[in-house]
Each structure stands twice: as C-alpha cells, then as structure tokens.
mmCIF file of C-alpha atoms in Angstrom:
data_model
loop_
_atom_site.group_PDB
_atom_site.id
_atom_site.type_symbol
_atom_site.label_atom_id
_atom_site.label_comp_id
_atom_site.label_asym_id
_atom_site.label_seq_id
_atom_site.Cartn_x
_atom_site.Cartn_y
_atom_site.Cartn_z
ATOM 1 C CA MET E 1 -5.185 7.548 23.218
ATOM 2 C CA ASN E 2 -1.720 8.721 21.496
ATOM 3 C CA ASP E 3 -1.085 12.150 20.957
ATOM 4 C CA THR E 4 1.222 11.619 17.884
ATOM 5 C CA VAL E 5 -0.141 12.806 14.447
ATOM 6 C CA PHE E 6 0.755 11.164 11.422
ATOM 7 C CA ASN E 7 1.835 12.590 8.097
ATOM 8 C CA PHE E 8 0.200 11.341 4.954
ATOM 9 C CA PHE E 9 1.845 10.590 1.378
ATOM 10 C CA VAL E 10 1.059 8.800 -1.850
ATOM 11 C CA ILE E 11 3.389 6.784 -4.242
ATOM 12 C CA THR E 12 2.975 7.375 -7.878
ATOM 13 C CA ASP E 13 4.028 5.954 -11.103
ATOM 14 C CA ILE E 14 5.172 9.239 -12.391
ATOM 15 C CA PRO E 15 8.946 9.385 -12.708
ATOM 16 C CA GLY E 16 10.604 12.113 -10.728
ATOM 17 C CA LYS E 17 7.379 12.457 -8.476
ATOM 18 C CA LYS E 18 7.272 8.957 -6.900
ATOM 19 C CA VAL E 19 6.520 10.331 -3.388
ATOM 20 C CA LEU E 20 4.253 13.297 -2.756
ATOM 21 C CA HIS E 21 2.772 14.921 0.363
ATOM 22 C CA VAL E 22 -0.958 14.730 1.114
ATOM 23 C CA SER E 23 -1.926 17.999 2.878
ATOM 24 C CA VAL E 24 -4.858 17.339 5.231
ATOM 25 C CA SER E 25 -6.719 19.650 7.806
ATOM 26 C CA PRO E 26 -5.413 19.485 11.532
ATOM 27 C CA SER E 27 -8.905 17.635 12.380
ATOM 28 C CA LEU E 28 -8.637 15.113 9.589
ATOM 29 C CA GLN E 29 -5.007 14.568 10.275
ATOM 30 C CA GLU E 30 -5.901 13.523 13.979
ATOM 31 C CA LYS E 31 -8.929 11.277 12.499
ATOM 32 C CA LEU E 32 -6.571 9.637 9.951
ATOM 33 C CA SER E 33 -3.727 9.111 12.440
ATOM 34 C CA GLU E 34 -6.170 7.239 14.879
ATOM 35 C CA GLU E 35 -7.583 5.128 11.942
ATOM 36 C CA PHE E 36 -4.164 4.347 10.591
ATOM 37 C CA ARG E 37 -3.147 3.331 14.273
ATOM 38 C CA LYS E 38 -6.097 1.080 14.609
ATOM 39 C CA GLN E 39 -5.307 -0.583 11.156
ATOM 40 C CA ARG E 40 -1.742 -1.028 12.031
ATOM 41 C CA ASN E 41 -2.679 -2.770 15.370
ATOM 42 C CA ALA E 42 -5.391 -5.050 13.458
ATOM 43 C CA PHE E 43 -2.680 -5.875 10.828
ATOM 44 C CA LEU E 44 -0.302 -7.177 13.317
ATOM 45 C CA ASP E 45 -2.740 -8.444 15.891
ATOM 46 C CA GLU E 46 -1.946 -12.216 16.679
ATOM 47 C CA ARG E 47 -0.232 -12.893 13.448
ATOM 48 C CA ASP E 48 2.768 -15.073 13.006
ATOM 49 C CA ILE E 49 5.440 -13.381 10.712
ATOM 50 C CA ILE E 50 7.022 -15.902 8.369
ATOM 51 C CA GLU E 51 9.799 -15.595 5.838
ATOM 52 C CA TYR E 52 8.554 -14.636 2.338
ATOM 53 C CA ARG E 53 7.632 -17.657 -0.120
ATOM 54 C CA PRO E 54 6.313 -16.716 -3.182
ATOM 55 C CA ALA E 55 4.494 -19.773 -4.187
ATOM 56 C CA TYR E 56 2.911 -20.116 -0.516
ATOM 57 C CA GLN E 57 -0.345 -18.459 0.373
ATOM 58 C CA PRO E 58 -0.311 -17.352 3.864
ATOM 59 C CA THR E 59 -3.191 -18.062 6.144
ATOM 60 C CA GLN E 60 -5.183 -15.592 7.831
ATOM 61 C CA ASP E 61 -2.995 -15.347 10.846
ATOM 62 C CA GLU E 62 0.141 -15.060 9.011
ATOM 63 C CA ILE E 63 2.089 -12.345 7.334
ATOM 64 C CA PHE E 64 5.128 -12.506 5.247
ATOM 65 C CA LYS E 65 8.540 -10.516 5.947
ATOM 66 C CA ILE E 66 11.229 -9.616 3.590
ATOM 67 C CA ASN E 67 14.326 -8.770 5.497
ATOM 68 C CA PRO E 68 16.500 -6.942 4.524
ATOM 69 C CA PHE E 69 14.033 -5.029 2.003
ATOM 70 C CA ASP E 70 15.717 -2.685 -0.359
ATOM 71 C CA ASP E 71 13.740 0.594 -0.130
ATOM 72 C CA LEU E 72 14.654 2.075 -3.599
ATOM 73 C CA ASN E 73 12.751 5.334 -3.105
ATOM 74 C CA ASP E 74 14.157 5.794 0.490
ATOM 75 C CA LEU E 75 10.976 6.274 1.782
ATOM 76 C CA LEU E 76 11.878 6.717 5.471
ATOM 77 C CA SER E 77 14.428 9.314 5.078
ATOM 78 C CA THR E 78 11.931 11.433 2.499
ATOM 79 C CA THR E 79 8.856 11.223 4.901
ATOM 80 C CA ASN E 80 11.114 12.644 7.874
ATOM 81 C CA SER E 81 10.868 16.112 6.483
ATOM 82 C CA PRO E 82 7.320 16.153 4.907
ATOM 83 C CA SER E 83 7.712 19.983 4.113
ATOM 84 C CA SER E 84 10.387 19.129 1.658
ATOM 85 C CA VAL E 85 8.265 16.734 -0.382
ATOM 86 C CA GLU E 86 6.279 18.237 -3.269
ATOM 87 C CA SER E 87 2.181 18.338 -2.472
ATOM 88 C CA LEU E 88 -0.105 15.991 -4.445
ATOM 89 C CA ASP E 89 -2.047 17.941 -6.953
ATOM 90 C CA PRO E 90 -5.814 16.674 -6.458
ATOM 91 C CA SER E 91 -6.658 16.871 -9.968
ATOM 92 C CA PRO E 92 -8.373 13.649 -11.304
ATOM 93 C CA GLU E 93 -5.529 13.281 -13.797
ATOM 94 C CA MET E 94 -2.913 13.013 -11.076
ATOM 95 C CA LEU E 95 -5.110 10.960 -8.892
ATOM 96 C CA GLU E 96 -5.175 8.262 -11.497
ATOM 97 C CA HIS E 97 -1.279 7.648 -10.989
ATOM 98 C CA VAL E 98 -1.488 7.033 -7.338
ATOM 99 C CA LYS E 99 -0.368 3.280 -6.596
ATOM 100 C CA ALA E 100 -0.568 3.737 -2.635
ATOM 101 C CA PHE E 101 -1.672 5.967 0.177
ATOM 102 C CA PHE E 102 0.702 5.939 3.205
ATOM 103 C CA SER E 103 1.358 7.504 6.401
ATOM 104 C CA THR E 104 4.238 7.846 9.077
ATOM 105 C CA SER E 105 3.571 6.040 12.468
ATOM 106 C CA ASP E 106 4.321 6.085 16.270
ATOM 107 C CA ASP E 107 7.607 4.668 15.496
ATOM 108 C CA SER E 108 9.791 6.780 13.328
ATOM 109 C CA GLN E 109 11.264 3.913 11.382
ATOM 110 C CA GLU E 110 7.823 2.563 10.453
ATOM 111 C CA LEU E 111 5.518 3.421 7.423
ATOM 112 C CA LEU E 112 1.981 2.255 7.084
ATOM 113 C CA PHE E 113 0.743 1.634 3.610
ATOM 114 C CA GLN E 114 -2.614 1.129 1.863
ATOM 115 C CA ASN E 115 -3.110 -0.003 -1.746
ATOM 116 C CA PHE E 116 -4.868 2.515 -4.060
ATOM 117 C CA ASP E 117 -6.398 2.328 -7.297
ATOM 118 C CA ARG E 118 -8.640 4.681 -9.639
ATOM 119 C CA ARG E 119 -11.536 3.063 -8.252
ATOM 120 C CA ARG E 120 -10.852 5.027 -4.897
ATOM 121 C CA ILE E 121 -11.151 8.385 -6.628
ATOM 122 C CA ILE E 122 -14.310 10.328 -5.844
ATOM 123 C CA SER E 123 -14.631 12.238 -9.188
ATOM 124 C CA ASN E 124 -15.951 15.278 -9.720
ATOM 125 C CA ARG E 125 -16.053 14.833 -13.638
ATOM 126 C CA SER E 126 -19.560 13.458 -13.028
ATOM 127 C CA LEU E 127 -22.466 14.732 -11.157
ATOM 128 C CA ALA E 128 -21.248 13.727 -7.821
ATOM 129 C CA ILE E 129 -23.416 14.965 -4.936
ATOM 130 C CA ILE E 130 -22.433 15.127 -1.060
ATOM 131 C CA TRP E 131 -24.786 15.625 2.019
ATOM 132 C CA ALA E 132 -24.042 18.961 3.943
ATOM 133 C CA LYS E 133 -25.905 21.349 5.869
ATOM 134 C CA ASN E 134 -29.139 19.513 5.602
ATOM 135 C CA THR E 135 -29.183 19.234 1.916
ATOM 136 C CA TYR E 136 -27.264 17.716 -1.283
ATOM 137 C CA HIS E 137 -24.433 19.701 -2.817
ATOM 138 C CA HIS E 138 -22.633 19.216 -6.252
ATOM 139 C CA MET E 139 -19.123 18.142 -5.165
ATOM 140 C CA GLU E 140 -16.872 20.745 -6.493
ATOM 141 C CA GLU E 141 -13.431 18.987 -5.951
ATOM 142 C CA PRO E 142 -12.186 15.521 -6.354
ATOM 143 C CA GLY E 143 -11.997 13.104 -3.303
ATOM 144 C CA LEU E 144 -10.269 10.048 -1.964
ATOM 145 C CA ASN E 145 -12.082 6.894 -0.392
ATOM 146 C CA LEU E 146 -9.305 5.293 1.618
ATOM 147 C CA ASN E 147 -9.147 1.448 2.369
ATOM 148 C CA ARG E 148 -10.339 0.015 5.874
ATOM 149 C CA SER E 149 -7.081 -2.086 6.276
ATOM 150 C CA LEU E 150 -3.398 -1.963 5.477
ATOM 151 C CA GLY E 151 -1.570 -3.553 2.397
ATOM 152 C CA ALA E 152 1.962 -3.392 4.008
ATOM 153 C CA ILE E 153 4.203 -2.215 6.744
ATOM 154 C CA LEU E 154 7.696 -0.969 6.201
ATOM 155 C CA ARG E 155 9.788 -0.968 9.535
ATOM 156 C CA GLY E 156 13.363 -0.018 8.978
ATOM 157 C CA ASP E 157 14.760 -2.677 6.354
ATOM 158 C CA GLU E 158 11.947 -4.933 7.057
ATOM 159 C CA LEU E 159 8.788 -5.269 4.887
ATOM 160 C CA LEU E 160 5.488 -6.731 6.148
ATOM 161 C CA PHE E 161 2.714 -7.930 4.093
ATOM 162 C CA HIS E 162 -0.052 -10.576 4.024
ATOM 163 C CA SER E 163 -0.904 -10.477 0.099
ATOM 164 C CA SER E 164 1.986 -10.898 -2.323
ATOM 165 C CA TRP E 165 -0.285 -9.439 -5.206
ATOM 166 C CA ALA E 166 -1.314 -6.355 -2.981
ATOM 167 C CA ALA E 167 2.436 -5.666 -1.849
ATOM 168 C CA ASN E 168 3.434 -5.943 -5.431
ATOM 169 C CA ARG E 169 1.210 -3.143 -6.403
ATOM 170 C CA ILE E 170 3.026 -0.821 -3.840
ATOM 171 C CA PHE E 171 6.545 -2.197 -4.363
ATOM 172 C CA ASP E 172 8.331 -4.023 -6.969
ATOM 173 C CA LEU E 173 8.888 -7.408 -5.520
ATOM 174 C CA THR E 174 10.262 -9.188 -8.834
ATOM 175 C CA SER E 175 14.023 -9.271 -7.208
ATOM 176 C CA TYR E 176 12.621 -11.296 -4.493
ATOM 177 C CA LEU E 177 11.176 -13.895 -6.763
ATOM 178 C CA LYS E 178 13.585 -17.206 -6.843
ATOM 179 C CA GLU E 179 14.457 -18.020 -10.354
ATOM 180 C CA ALA E 180 13.892 -21.645 -11.567
ATOM 181 C CA THR E 181 16.735 -23.760 -12.264
ATOM 182 C CA ASP E 182 16.630 -25.423 -15.683
ATOM 183 C CA GLU E 183 16.272 -28.939 -13.737
ATOM 184 C CA GLN E 184 13.273 -27.448 -11.759
ATOM 185 C CA VAL E 185 11.679 -26.136 -15.264
ATOM 186 C CA LYS E 186 12.247 -29.757 -16.864
ATOM 187 C CA TYR E 187 10.626 -31.382 -13.889
ATOM 188 C CA PHE E 188 7.718 -29.010 -14.036
ATOM 189 C CA LEU E 189 6.950 -29.505 -17.674
ATOM 190 C CA ASN E 190 7.531 -33.457 -17.442
ATOM 191 C CA HIS E 191 4.352 -33.410 -14.992
ATOM 192 C CA THR E 192 1.290 -35.526 -16.415
ATOM 193 C CA HIS E 193 -0.882 -32.648 -16.558
ATOM 194 C CA PHE E 194 1.163 -31.041 -19.172
ATOM 195 C CA VAL E 195 1.367 -32.377 -22.840
ATOM 196 C CA ARG E 196 4.266 -31.540 -24.885
ATOM 197 C CA GLU E 197 3.984 -31.708 -28.869
ATOM 198 C CA ASP E 198 7.719 -31.660 -29.394
#
C-alpha cells in the first residue's frame, strides 16, 4: 500500500475561479487517495494508447492521447501548492458550476480527472436523509457523489482519455479538431444519402 496521499480539486466554469481546492478530512483523504489510485490503474490497465482521431470511436482496450496538450489553466503548477488555491464553497449554488473533480497522483507530473455534473450533487435543499448512529438524520450540508472511474489523466503535457465527449466536458478540445477542407465538405455533401435542393 502506498503512503502518498493525494490532494483534491475541482474545475469550475466560473471566471477567475477555474480551479478550487477541496478540503477533506485526513481519513477521507486516505480513502479517496486509494480509490483514485485504483481508478488510475484500471484506466491504464492493458489498454493501448493511440493518437487522438476525433472521428474514431476507440475500442474498450484503447485510450486516446493528445501530445502535446496545452494546459491553459496550468493545472500541474497550481496543484503543487494546494494551500495557495481558494477552497471550494460547498453551497449547492457553487457546486452547480463544477465540471470536474480531480486529484494529484503518486507521480508529481500527473493529475487524475473525473467528470462531474449537477446529478452528482447530494442536495440538502430537499428532505435528504442519511443513516448514522442507528437512526436516520436530516442531512444538514450538501454532499458529493463521485464517479467510480476516471474520465482523463493529464501526464505532463500529455492528455489521456477514452471518451472524447467526457474529456471535452473537462477540457476544451475544439482546437484539436481538424477543420475540413472545402474539397472534403463538397465530397461529403455529394454523398447519395444527402439531397441538395440547390
């Protein structure tokens, strides 16, 4: 068992607050570190790494790679000093802006990402109840329900992912899409499946 504990962060869609630190208790930090370590190994286990091709759907044993990947938010250097990163406010309003939950790794040049959306928020707005000390209690604070698998791994200037859709929800991949030439568009539109009026 590895003794390294990871630090945890979120990516939001709020200008000026793109990356926020997630404060967790020491016991939860250990559990989450072990879980993210397992998810990392499962993500990479016996999978071929192939160059990103937007039109290609990878098989279950393939993952895409973009290298070099331009990390516009400079995530690796930001996460090296978590105490300098503003903490996530756990209000439901703030949690609705979270796009991804991510952690550091055993490798200082690696970050592990999970997709996140509002369905993963355990809201205290409704009558949410939890089991504790042999009885149910009203949940006073909002919570998070994390994924059981990673959506992407950032290793230095290399981005690894299986699903383009999932990775694009975390990072903007539009600059990596190849623009079709006029000839390719004409060829596509002349296909027999299309009917052009004029």
